[in-house]
Coordinates of C-alpha atoms in Angstrom, one line a residue:
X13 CA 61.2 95.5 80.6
X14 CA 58.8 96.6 77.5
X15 CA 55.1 97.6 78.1
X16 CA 53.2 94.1 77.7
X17 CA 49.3 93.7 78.7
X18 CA 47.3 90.5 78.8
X19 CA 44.3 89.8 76.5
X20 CA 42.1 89.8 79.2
X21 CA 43.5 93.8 80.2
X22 CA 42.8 95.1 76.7
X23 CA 39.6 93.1 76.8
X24 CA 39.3 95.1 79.9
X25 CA 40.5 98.6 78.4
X26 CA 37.8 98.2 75.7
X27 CA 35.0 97.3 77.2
X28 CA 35.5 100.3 79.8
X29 CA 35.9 102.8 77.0
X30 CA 33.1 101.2 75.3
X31 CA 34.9 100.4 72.0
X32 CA 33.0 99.6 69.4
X33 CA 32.9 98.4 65.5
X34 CA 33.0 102.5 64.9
X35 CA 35.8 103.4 67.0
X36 CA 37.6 100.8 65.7
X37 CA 37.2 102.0 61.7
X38 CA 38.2 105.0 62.2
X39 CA 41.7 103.7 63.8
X40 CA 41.6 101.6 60.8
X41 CA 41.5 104.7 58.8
X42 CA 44.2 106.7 61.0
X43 CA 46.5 103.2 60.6
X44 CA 46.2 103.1 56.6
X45 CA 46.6 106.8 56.5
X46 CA 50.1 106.5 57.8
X47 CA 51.6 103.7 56.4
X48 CA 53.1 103.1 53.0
X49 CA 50.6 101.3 50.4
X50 CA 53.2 98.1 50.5
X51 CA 52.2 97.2 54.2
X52 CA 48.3 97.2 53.7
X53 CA 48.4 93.5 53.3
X54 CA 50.4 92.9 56.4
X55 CA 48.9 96.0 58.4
X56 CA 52.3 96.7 60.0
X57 CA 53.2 100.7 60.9
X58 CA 57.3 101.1 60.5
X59 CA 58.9 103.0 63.0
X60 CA 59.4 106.5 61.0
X61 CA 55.4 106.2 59.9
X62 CA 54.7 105.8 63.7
X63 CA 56.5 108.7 64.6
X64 CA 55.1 110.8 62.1
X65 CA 51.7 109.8 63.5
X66 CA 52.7 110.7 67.1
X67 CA 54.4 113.7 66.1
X68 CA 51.3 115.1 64.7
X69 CA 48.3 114.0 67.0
X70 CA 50.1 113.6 70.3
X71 CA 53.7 114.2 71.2
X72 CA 54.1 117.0 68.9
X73 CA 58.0 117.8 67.8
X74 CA 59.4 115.5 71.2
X75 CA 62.4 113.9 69.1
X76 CA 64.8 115.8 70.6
X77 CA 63.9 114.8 74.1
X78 CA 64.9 111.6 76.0
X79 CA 62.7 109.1 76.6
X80 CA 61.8 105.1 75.2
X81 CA 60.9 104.5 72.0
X82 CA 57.1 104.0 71.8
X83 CA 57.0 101.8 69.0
X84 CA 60.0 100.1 70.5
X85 CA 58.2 99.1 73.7
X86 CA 54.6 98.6 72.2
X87 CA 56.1 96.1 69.9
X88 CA 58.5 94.1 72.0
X89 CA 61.3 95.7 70.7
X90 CA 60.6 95.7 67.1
X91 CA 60.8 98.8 64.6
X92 CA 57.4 98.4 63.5
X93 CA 54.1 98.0 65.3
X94 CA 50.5 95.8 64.4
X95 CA 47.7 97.3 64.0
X96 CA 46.6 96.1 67.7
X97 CA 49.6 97.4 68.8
X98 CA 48.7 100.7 67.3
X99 CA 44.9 100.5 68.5
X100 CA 45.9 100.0 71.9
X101 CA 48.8 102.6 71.9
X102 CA 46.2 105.0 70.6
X103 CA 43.6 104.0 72.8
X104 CA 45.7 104.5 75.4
X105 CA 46.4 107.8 74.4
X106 CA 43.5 109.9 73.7
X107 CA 42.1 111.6 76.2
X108 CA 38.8 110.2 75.9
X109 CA 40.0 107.4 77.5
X110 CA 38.8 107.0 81.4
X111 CA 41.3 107.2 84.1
X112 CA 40.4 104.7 86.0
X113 CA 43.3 103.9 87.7
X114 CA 41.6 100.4 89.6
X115 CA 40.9 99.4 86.2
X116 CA 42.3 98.7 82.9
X117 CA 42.0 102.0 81.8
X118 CA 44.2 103.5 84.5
X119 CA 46.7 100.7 85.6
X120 CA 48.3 100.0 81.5
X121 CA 48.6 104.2 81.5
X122 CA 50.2 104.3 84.1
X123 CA 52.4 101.1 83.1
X124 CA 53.0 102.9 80.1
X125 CA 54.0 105.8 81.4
X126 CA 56.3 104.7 83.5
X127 CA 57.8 102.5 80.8
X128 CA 58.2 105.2 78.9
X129 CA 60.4 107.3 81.1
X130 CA 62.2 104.3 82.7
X131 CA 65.1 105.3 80.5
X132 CA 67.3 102.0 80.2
X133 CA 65.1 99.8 82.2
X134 CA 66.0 100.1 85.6
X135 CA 62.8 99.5 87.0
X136 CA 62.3 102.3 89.1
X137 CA 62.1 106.3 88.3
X138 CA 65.3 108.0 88.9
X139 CA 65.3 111.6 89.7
X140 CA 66.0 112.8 86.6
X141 CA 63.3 110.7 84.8
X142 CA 61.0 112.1 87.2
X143 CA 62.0 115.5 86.3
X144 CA 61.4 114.9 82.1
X145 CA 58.1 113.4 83.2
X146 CA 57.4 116.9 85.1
X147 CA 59.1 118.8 82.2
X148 CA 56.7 117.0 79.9
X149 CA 53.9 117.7 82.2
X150 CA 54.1 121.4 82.6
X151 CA 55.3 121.5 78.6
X152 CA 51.3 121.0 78.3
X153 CA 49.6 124.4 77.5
X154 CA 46.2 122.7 77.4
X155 CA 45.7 119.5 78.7
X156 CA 42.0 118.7 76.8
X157 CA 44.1 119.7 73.3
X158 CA 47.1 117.4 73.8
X159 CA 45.7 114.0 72.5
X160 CA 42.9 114.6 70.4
X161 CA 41.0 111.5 69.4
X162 CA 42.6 110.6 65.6

């Protein structure tokens, strides 16, 4: 039931948002921003450090609403996420990022998303998930604002 995509997918993702050695620093820099100086060496992002990180370049102040855990499903249920985990979640969320939705781009969004307001798993949308994914939707003054690159 957690978000899962194949080497070849992010191999995918990248090459269509033309990720390169540059792109890829600057995540670097984002990542080692955020985490404590005792998981440099390990390049792991707990939980709390994640949150903070979403909470200030993407989901703003969302803690009070109900939805999965991103670092819980980027990570396979872990309370910390890799730094691929993290490039891909980021990736996934800027809106730089094509949406293309018969390729990479578009199809592990939307898998996201939909993981992400699949509360407990179920495997289909109930009503009222659909209606926090519209709440979240129309809580968006201006979409080209929401996810700045990092």
């Amino acid at each position: 039931p957690l978000f899962t995509a194949s080497i070849p997918q992010v191999q995918a993702l990248f090459e269509e948002v033309k990720f390169d050695q540059g792109k890829r620093a600057h995540i670097l820099t984002q990542f080692k921003k955020y985490i404590s100086l005792s998981n440099h060496d390990v390049m792991i992002m707990k939980k709390p450090e994640l949150d903070r990180f979403l909470g200030e370049h993407a989901l703003g102040d969302k803690r009070h609403l109900q939805r999965n855990d991103l670092c819980y499903l980027m990570s396979g249920g872990h309370n910390f996420v890799t730094i691929d985990q993290f490039q891909l979640l980021v990736t996934l969320l800027d809106f730089d990022t094509p949406h293309n939705i018969t390729g990479a781009s578009g199809q592990l969004r939307l898998s996201l998303i939909f993981k992400y307001f699949d509360l407990r798993f179920k495997g289909f949308l109930s009503h009222d998930d659909i209606q926090r994914l519209f709440s979240d939707l129309q809580s968006v003054d201006h979409p080209d604002e929401a996810m700045p690159a990092p």
